[in-house]
mmCIF file of C-alpha atoms in Angstrom:
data_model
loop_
_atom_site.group_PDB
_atom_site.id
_atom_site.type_symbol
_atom_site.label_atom_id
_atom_site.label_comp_id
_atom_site.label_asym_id
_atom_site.label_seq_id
_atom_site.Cartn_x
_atom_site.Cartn_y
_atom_site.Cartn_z
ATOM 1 C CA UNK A 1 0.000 0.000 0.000
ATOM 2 C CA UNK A 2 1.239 3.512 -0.628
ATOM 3 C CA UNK A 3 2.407 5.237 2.290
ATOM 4 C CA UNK A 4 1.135 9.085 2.598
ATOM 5 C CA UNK A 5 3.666 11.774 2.139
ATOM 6 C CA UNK A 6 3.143 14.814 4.369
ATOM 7 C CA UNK A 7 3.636 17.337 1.658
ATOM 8 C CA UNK A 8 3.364 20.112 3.371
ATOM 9 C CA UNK A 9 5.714 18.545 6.196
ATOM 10 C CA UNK A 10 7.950 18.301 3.284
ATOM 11 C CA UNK A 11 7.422 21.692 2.173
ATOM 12 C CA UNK A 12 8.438 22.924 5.240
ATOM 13 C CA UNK A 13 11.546 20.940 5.694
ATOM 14 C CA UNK A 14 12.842 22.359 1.959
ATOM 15 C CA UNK A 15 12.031 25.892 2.834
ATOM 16 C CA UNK A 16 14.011 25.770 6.358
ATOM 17 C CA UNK A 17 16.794 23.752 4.901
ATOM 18 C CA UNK A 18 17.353 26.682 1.961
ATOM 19 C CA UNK A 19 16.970 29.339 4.442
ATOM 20 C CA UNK A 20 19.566 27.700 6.438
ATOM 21 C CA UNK A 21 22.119 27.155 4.042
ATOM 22 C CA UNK A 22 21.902 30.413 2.277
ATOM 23 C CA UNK A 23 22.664 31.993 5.856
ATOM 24 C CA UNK A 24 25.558 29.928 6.282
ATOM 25 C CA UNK A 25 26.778 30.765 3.493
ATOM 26 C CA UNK A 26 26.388 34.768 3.829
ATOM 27 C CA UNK A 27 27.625 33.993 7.441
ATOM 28 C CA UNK A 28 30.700 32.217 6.205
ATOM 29 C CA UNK A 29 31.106 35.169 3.262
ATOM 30 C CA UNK A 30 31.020 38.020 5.406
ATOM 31 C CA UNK A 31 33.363 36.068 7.983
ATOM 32 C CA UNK A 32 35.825 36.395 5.522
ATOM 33 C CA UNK A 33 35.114 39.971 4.048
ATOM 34 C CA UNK A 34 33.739 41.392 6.999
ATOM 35 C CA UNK A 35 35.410 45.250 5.964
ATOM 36 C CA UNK A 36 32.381 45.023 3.043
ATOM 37 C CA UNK A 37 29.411 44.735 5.933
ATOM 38 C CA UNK A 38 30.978 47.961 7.650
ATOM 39 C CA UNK A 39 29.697 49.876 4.782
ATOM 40 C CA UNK A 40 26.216 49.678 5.920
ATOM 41 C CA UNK A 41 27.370 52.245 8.226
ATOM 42 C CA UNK A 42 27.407 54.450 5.333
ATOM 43 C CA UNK A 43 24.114 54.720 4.414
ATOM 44 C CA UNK A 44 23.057 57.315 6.389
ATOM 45 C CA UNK A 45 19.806 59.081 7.143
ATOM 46 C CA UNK A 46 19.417 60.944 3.686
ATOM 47 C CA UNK A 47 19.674 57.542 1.570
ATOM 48 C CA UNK A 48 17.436 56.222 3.931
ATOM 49 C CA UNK A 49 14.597 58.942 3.230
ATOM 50 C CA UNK A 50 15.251 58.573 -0.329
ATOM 51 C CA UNK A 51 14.549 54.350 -0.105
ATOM 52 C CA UNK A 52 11.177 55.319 1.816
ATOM 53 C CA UNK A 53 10.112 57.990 -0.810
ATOM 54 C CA UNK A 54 10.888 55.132 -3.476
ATOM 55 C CA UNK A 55 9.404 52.621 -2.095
ATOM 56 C CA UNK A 56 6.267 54.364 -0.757
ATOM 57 C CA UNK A 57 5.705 55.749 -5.011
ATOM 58 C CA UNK A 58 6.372 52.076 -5.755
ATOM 59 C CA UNK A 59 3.674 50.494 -3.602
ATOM 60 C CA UNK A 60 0.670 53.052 -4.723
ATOM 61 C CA UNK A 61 2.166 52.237 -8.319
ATOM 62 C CA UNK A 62 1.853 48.871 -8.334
ATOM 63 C CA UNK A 63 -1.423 48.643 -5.963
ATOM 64 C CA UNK A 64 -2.985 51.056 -8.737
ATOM 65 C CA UNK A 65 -1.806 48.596 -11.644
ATOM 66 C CA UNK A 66 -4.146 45.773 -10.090
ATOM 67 C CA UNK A 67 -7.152 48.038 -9.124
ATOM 68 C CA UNK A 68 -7.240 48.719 -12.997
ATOM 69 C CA UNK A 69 -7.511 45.144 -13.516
ATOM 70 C CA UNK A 70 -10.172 45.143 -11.029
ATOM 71 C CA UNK A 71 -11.840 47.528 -12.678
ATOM 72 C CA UNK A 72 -12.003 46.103 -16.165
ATOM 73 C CA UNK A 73 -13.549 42.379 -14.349
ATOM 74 C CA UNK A 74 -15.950 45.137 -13.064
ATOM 75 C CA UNK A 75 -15.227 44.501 -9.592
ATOM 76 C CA UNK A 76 -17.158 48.142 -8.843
ATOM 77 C CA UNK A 77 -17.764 47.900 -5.190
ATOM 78 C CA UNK A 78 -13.891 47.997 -3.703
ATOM 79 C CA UNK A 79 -12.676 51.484 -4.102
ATOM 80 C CA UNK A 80 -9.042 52.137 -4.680
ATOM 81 C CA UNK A 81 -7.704 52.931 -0.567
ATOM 82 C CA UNK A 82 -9.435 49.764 0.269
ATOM 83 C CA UNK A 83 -7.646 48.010 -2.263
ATOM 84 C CA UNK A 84 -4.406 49.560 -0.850
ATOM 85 C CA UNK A 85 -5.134 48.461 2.573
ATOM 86 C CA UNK A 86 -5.279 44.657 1.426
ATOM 87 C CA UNK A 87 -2.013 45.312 -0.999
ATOM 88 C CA UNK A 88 -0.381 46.388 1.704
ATOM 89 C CA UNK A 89 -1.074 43.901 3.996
ATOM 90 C CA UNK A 90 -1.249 40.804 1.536
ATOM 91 C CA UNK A 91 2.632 42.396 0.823
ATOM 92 C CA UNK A 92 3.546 42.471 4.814
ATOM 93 C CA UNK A 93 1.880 38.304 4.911
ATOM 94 C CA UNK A 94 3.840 37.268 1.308
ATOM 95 C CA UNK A 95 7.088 37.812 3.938
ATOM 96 C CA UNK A 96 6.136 35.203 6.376
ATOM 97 C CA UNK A 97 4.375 32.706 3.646
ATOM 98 C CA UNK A 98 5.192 31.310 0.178
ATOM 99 C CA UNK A 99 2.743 32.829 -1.986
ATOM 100 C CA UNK A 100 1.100 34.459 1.101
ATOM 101 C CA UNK A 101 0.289 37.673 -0.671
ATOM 102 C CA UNK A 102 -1.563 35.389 -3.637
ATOM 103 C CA UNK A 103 -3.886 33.783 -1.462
ATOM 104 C CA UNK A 104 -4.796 36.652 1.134
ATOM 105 C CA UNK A 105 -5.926 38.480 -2.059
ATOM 106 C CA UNK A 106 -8.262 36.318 -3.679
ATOM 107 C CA UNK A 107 -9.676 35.036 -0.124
ATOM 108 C CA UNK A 108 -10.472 38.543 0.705
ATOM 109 C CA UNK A 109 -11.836 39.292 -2.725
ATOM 110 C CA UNK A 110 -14.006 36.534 -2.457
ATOM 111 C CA UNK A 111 -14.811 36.764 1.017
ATOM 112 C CA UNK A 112 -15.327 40.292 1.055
ATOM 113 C CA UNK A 113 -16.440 41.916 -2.183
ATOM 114 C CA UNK A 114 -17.886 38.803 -3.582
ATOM 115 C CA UNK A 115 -15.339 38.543 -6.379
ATOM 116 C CA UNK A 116 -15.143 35.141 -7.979
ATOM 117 C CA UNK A 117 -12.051 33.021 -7.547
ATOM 118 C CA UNK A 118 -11.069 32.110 -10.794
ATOM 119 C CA UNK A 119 -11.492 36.226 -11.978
ATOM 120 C CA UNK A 120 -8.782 37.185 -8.712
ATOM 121 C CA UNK A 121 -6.365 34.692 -9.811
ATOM 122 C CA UNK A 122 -6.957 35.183 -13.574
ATOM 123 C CA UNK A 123 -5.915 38.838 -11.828
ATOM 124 C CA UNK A 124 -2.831 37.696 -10.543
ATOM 125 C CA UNK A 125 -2.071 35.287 -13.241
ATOM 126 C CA UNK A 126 -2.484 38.268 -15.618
ATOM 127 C CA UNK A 127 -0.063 40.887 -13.551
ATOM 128 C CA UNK A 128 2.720 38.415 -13.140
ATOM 129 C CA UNK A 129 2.436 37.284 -17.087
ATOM 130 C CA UNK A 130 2.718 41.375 -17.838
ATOM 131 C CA UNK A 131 5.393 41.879 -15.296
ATOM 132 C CA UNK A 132 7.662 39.177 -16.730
ATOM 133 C CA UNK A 133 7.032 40.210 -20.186
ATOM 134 C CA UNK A 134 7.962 43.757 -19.354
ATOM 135 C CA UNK A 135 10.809 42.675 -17.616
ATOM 136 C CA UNK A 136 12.629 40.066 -20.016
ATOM 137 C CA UNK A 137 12.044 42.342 -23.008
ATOM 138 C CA UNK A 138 14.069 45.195 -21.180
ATOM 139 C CA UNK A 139 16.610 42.650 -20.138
ATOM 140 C CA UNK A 140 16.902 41.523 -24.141
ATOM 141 C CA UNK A 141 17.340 45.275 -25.217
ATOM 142 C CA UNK A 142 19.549 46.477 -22.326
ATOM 143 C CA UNK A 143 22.211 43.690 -23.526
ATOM 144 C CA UNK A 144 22.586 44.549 -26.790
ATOM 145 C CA UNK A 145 24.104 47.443 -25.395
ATOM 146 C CA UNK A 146 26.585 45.697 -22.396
ATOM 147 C CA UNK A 147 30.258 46.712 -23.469
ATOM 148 C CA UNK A 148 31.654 43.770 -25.049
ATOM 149 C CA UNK A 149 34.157 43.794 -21.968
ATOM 150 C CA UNK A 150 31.874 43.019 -19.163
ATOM 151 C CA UNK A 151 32.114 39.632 -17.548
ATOM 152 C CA UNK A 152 28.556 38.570 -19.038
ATOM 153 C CA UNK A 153 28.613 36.288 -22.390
ATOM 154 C CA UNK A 154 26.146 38.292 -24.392
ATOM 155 C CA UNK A 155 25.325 36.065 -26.638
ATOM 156 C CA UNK A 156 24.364 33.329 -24.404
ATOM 157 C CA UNK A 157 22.325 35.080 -22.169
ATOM 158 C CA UNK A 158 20.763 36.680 -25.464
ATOM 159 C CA UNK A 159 19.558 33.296 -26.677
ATOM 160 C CA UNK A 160 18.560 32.307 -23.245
ATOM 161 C CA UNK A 161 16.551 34.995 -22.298
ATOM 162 C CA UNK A 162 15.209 35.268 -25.983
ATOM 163 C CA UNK A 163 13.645 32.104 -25.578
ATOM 164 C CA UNK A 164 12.349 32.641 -22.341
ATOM 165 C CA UNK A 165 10.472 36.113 -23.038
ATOM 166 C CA UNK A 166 9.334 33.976 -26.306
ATOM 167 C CA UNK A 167 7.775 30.827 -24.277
ATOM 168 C CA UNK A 168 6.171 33.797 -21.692
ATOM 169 C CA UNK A 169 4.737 34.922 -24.529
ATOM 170 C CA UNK A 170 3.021 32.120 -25.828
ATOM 171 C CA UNK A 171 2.368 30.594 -22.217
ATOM 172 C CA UNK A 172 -1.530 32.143 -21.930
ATOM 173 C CA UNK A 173 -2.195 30.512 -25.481
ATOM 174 C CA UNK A 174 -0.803 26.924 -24.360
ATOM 175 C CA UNK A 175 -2.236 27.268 -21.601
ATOM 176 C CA UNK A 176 -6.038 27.753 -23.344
ATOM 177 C CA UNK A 177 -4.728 24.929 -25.893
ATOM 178 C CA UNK A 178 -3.685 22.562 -22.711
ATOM 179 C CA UNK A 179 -6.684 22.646 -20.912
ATOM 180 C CA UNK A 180 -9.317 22.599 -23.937
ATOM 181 C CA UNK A 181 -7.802 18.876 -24.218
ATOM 182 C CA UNK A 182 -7.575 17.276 -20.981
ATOM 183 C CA UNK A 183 -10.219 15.032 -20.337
ATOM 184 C CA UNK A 184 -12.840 15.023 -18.347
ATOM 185 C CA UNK A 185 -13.959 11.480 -16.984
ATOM 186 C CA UNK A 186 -15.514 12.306 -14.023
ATOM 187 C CA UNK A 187 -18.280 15.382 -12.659
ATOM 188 C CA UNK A 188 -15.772 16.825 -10.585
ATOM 189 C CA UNK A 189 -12.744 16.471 -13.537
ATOM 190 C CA UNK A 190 -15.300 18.190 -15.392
ATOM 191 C CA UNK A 191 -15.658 20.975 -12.914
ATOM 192 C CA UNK A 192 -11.537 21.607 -12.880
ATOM 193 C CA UNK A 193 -11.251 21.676 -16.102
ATOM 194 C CA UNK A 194 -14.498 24.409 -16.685
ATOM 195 C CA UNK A 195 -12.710 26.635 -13.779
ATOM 196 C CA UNK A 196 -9.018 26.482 -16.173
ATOM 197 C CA UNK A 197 -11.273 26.981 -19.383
ATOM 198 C CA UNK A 198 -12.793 30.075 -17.432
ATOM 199 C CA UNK A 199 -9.000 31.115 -15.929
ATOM 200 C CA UNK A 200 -7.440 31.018 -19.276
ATOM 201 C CA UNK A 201 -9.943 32.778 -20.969
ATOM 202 C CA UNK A 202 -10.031 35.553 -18.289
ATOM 203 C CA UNK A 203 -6.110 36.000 -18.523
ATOM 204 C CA UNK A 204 -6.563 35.969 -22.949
ATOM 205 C CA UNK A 205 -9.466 38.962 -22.179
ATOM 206 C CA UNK A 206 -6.971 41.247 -20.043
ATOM 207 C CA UNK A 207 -4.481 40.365 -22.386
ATOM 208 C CA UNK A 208 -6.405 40.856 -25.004
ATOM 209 C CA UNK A 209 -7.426 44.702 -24.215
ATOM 210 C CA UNK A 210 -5.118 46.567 -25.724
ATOM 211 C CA UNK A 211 -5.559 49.603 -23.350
ATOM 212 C CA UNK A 212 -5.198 47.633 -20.491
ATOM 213 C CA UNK A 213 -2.032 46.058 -21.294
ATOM 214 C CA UNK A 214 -0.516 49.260 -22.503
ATOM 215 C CA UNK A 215 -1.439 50.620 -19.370
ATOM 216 C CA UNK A 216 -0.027 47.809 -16.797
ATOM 217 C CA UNK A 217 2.885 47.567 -18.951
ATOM 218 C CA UNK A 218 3.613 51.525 -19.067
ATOM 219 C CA UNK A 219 3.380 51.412 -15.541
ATOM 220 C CA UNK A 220 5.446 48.419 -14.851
ATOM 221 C CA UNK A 221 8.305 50.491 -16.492
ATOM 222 C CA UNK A 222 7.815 53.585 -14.185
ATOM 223 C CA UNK A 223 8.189 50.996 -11.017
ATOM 224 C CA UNK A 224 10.647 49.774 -12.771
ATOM 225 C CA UNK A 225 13.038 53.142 -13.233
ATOM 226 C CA UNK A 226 12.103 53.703 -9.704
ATOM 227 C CA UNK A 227 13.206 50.266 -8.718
ATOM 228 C CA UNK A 228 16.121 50.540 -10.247
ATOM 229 C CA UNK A 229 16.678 54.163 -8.659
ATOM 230 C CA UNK A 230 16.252 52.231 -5.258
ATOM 231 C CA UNK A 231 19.567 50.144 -6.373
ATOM 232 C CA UNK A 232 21.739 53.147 -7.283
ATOM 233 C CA UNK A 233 21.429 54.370 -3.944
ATOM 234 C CA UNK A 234 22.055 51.655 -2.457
ATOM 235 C CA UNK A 235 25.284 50.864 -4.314
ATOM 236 C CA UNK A 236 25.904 54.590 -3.950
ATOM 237 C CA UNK A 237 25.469 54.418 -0.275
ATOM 238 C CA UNK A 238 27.696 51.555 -0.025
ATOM 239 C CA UNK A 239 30.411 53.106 -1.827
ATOM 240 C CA UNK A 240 30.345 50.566 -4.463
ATOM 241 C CA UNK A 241 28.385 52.220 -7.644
ATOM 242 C CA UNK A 242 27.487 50.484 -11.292
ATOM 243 C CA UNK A 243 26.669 52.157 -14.042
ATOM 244 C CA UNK A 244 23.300 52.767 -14.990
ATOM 245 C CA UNK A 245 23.319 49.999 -17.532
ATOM 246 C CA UNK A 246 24.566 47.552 -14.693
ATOM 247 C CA UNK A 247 22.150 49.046 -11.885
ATOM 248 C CA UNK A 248 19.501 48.013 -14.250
ATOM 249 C CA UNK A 249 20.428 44.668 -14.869
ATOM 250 C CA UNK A 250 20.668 44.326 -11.296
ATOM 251 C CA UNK A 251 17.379 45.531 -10.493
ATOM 252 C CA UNK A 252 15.605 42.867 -13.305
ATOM 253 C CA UNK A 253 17.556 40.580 -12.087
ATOM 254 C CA UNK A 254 16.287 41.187 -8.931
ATOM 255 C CA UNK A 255 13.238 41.665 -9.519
ATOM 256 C CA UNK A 256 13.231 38.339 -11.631
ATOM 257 C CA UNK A 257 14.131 36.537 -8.633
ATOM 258 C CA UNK A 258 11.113 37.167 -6.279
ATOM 259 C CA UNK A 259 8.614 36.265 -9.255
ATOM 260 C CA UNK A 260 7.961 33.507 -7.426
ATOM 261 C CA UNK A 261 8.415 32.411 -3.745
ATOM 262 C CA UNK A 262 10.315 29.103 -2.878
ATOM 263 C CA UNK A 263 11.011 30.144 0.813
ATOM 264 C CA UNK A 264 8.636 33.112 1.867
ATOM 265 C CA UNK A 265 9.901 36.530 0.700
ATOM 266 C CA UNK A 266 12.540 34.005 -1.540
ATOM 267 C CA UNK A 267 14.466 35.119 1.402
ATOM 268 C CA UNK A 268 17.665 33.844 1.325
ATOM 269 C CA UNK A 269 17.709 32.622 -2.423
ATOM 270 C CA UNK A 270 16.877 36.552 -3.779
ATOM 271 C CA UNK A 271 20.497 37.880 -1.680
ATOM 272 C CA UNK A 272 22.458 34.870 -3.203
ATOM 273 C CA UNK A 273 21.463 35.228 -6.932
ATOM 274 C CA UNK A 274 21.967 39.210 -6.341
ATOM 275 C CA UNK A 275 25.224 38.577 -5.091
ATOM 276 C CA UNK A 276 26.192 36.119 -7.534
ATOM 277 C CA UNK A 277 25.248 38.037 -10.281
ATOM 278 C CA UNK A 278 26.642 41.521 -9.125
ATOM 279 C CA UNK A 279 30.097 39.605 -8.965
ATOM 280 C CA UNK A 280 29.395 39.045 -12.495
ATOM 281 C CA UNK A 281 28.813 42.623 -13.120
ATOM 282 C CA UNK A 282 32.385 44.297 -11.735
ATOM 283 C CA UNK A 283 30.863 44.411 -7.850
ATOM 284 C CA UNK A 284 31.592 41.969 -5.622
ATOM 285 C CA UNK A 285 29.221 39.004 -3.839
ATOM 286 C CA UNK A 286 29.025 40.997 -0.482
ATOM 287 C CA UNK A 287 27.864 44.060 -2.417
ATOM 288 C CA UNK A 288 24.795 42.434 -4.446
ATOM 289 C CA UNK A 289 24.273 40.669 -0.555
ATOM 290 C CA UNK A 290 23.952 43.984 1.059
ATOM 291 C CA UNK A 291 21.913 45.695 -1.101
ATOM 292 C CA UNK A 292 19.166 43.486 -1.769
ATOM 293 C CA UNK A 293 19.075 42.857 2.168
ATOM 294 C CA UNK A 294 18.763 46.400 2.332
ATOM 295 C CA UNK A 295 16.001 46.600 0.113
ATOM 296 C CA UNK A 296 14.451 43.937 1.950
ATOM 297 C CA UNK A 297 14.574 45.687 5.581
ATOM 298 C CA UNK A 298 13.371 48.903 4.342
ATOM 299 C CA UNK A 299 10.424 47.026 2.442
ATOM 300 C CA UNK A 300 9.853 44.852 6.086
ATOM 301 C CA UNK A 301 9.812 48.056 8.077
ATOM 302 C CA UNK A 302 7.200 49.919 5.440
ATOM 303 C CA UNK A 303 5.074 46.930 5.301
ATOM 304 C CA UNK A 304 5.332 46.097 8.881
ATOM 305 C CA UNK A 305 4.332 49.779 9.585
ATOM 306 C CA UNK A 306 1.398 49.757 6.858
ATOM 307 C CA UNK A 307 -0.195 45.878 8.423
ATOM 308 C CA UNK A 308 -0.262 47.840 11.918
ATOM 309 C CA UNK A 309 -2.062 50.725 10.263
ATOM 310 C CA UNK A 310 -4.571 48.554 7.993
ATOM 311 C CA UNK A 311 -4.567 45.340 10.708
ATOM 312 C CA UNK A 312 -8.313 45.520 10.329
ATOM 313 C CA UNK A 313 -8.265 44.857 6.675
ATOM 314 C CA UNK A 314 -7.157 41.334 7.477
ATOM 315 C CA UNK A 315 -11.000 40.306 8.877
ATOM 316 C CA UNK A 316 -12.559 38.131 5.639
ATOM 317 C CA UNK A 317 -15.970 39.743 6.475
ATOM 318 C CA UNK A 318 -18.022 40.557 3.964
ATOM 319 C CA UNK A 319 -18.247 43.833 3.129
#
């Protein structure tokens, strides 16, 4: 007889085990290059304002981008500093829990405001899809430009990264293609596969509206610039500057790497591939370390602030 797996046990497990290597591993780093962490004292209050300004523009940026998509599945009865209050929080949860910020949102939705499952996760489906488009086609362009000295093999990365943005691309229309041929041999396989029909279909309609998309996708590359002002500063503060081709790279790079959660926050695994990769770009591992752990505290401490302000919003009431 098959024995039962505790997934979720399992889950767990994984997730503490990565955590715990990737601080040994910045704990064994920064034991032997411990001048680069007495940087931080560096920083000072002025850089510090400036991350907060950032960040603050950032979050009412990107909470706006999603209460447009709210708007277009007609979701009419949230207006747009409710929908802030759950951002916030669902942002200040995604720290503590893998995919926390996903499932906060379409409970409350649903709970709340009466907004059907498969429309808040077409939502979120949708917004990530955009993001990583947005994203990978800057990447593309921004190399064709790297100085043919840097560390990075162009080309590679090129054909990588081409094919990536190019199977993102097509993903939604698989997707559709997938699902319109997997069978159906039972009343609940039935129901499954009429919620995907309904998912993919809601992801091809946003998708599909021109406006929309030019919308998310103009404002994607505002956050973006603003991101990747965020970075500058913080390689600035830390005495360590790139140049703006290489603080932007950095910042897709980083922003690449928290697409999706494999410890909560992807803490742990986000500072590693930042430091990895800023090696790559002229810095050095302690440097990409630092600043995307400084990013991280100063987005903790705004969130944490913003959950004690909007604590309320976290009751699944209806509305």
């Amino acid at each position: 007889m098959p024995s039962n797996v505790d997934w979720k046990g399992l889950k767990r497990w994984f997730q503490a085990a990565v955590i715990i290597l990737s601080v040994v591993f910045m704990g064994y780093y920064f034991r032997r290059h411990g001048e680069e962490l007495l940087r931080l004292k560096d920083i000072g209050v002025i850089n510090a304002l400036y991350l907060v300004g950032i960040f603050a523009a950032v979050n009412v940026i990107v909470s706006y981008k999603l209460f447009l998509i709210l708007r277009h599945l007609q979701l009419t009865n949230i207006t747009f500093w409710r929908w802030f209050q759950v951002f916030i929080v669902s942002r200040f949860i995604n720290f503590h829990f893998s995919q926390g910020a996903t499932f906060y949102r379409i409970l409350k939705l649903k709970k709340s405001y009466d907004f059907a499952y498969t429309k808040a996760f077409g939502m979120l489906v949708f917004s990530n899809w955009a993001e990583m488009v947005a994203n990978l086609a800057v990447t593309n362009i921004l190399l064709l430009f790297l100085p043919d000295g840097s560390r990075i093999n162009k080309s590679m990365v090129l054909y990588v990264l081409f094919i990536l943005l190019s199977l993102v691309l097509v993903s939604p229309y698989l997707l559709k293609k997938i699902v319109a041929i997997l069978p159906a041999a039972s009343r609940m396989a039935g129901w499954a596969k009429n919620k995907l029909v309904d998912l993919a279909q809601s992801v091809l309609d946003q998708i599909h509206n021109t406006k929309l998309l030019a919308q998310y996708i103009a404002l994607t590359l505002i956050t973006l610039m603003l991101f990747n002002l965020s970075v500058y500063v913080c390689f600035y503060a830390i005495r360590n500057p790139l140049d703006p081709l290489q603080t932007l790279l950095f910042t897709i790079v980083l922003l690449l790497s928290r697409s999706v959660n494999v410890t909560p926050g992807n803490i742990g695994l986000t500072e590693l591939i930042c430091g990895y990769f800023s090696q790559y770009l002229g810095a050095t591992v302690g440097s990409g370390i630092i600043v995307s752990g400084i990013i991280r505290i100063v987005e903790y401490i705004m969130l944490g602030l913003g959950m004690l302000c909007f604590h309320q919003t976290v009751n699944l009431s209806r509305k």
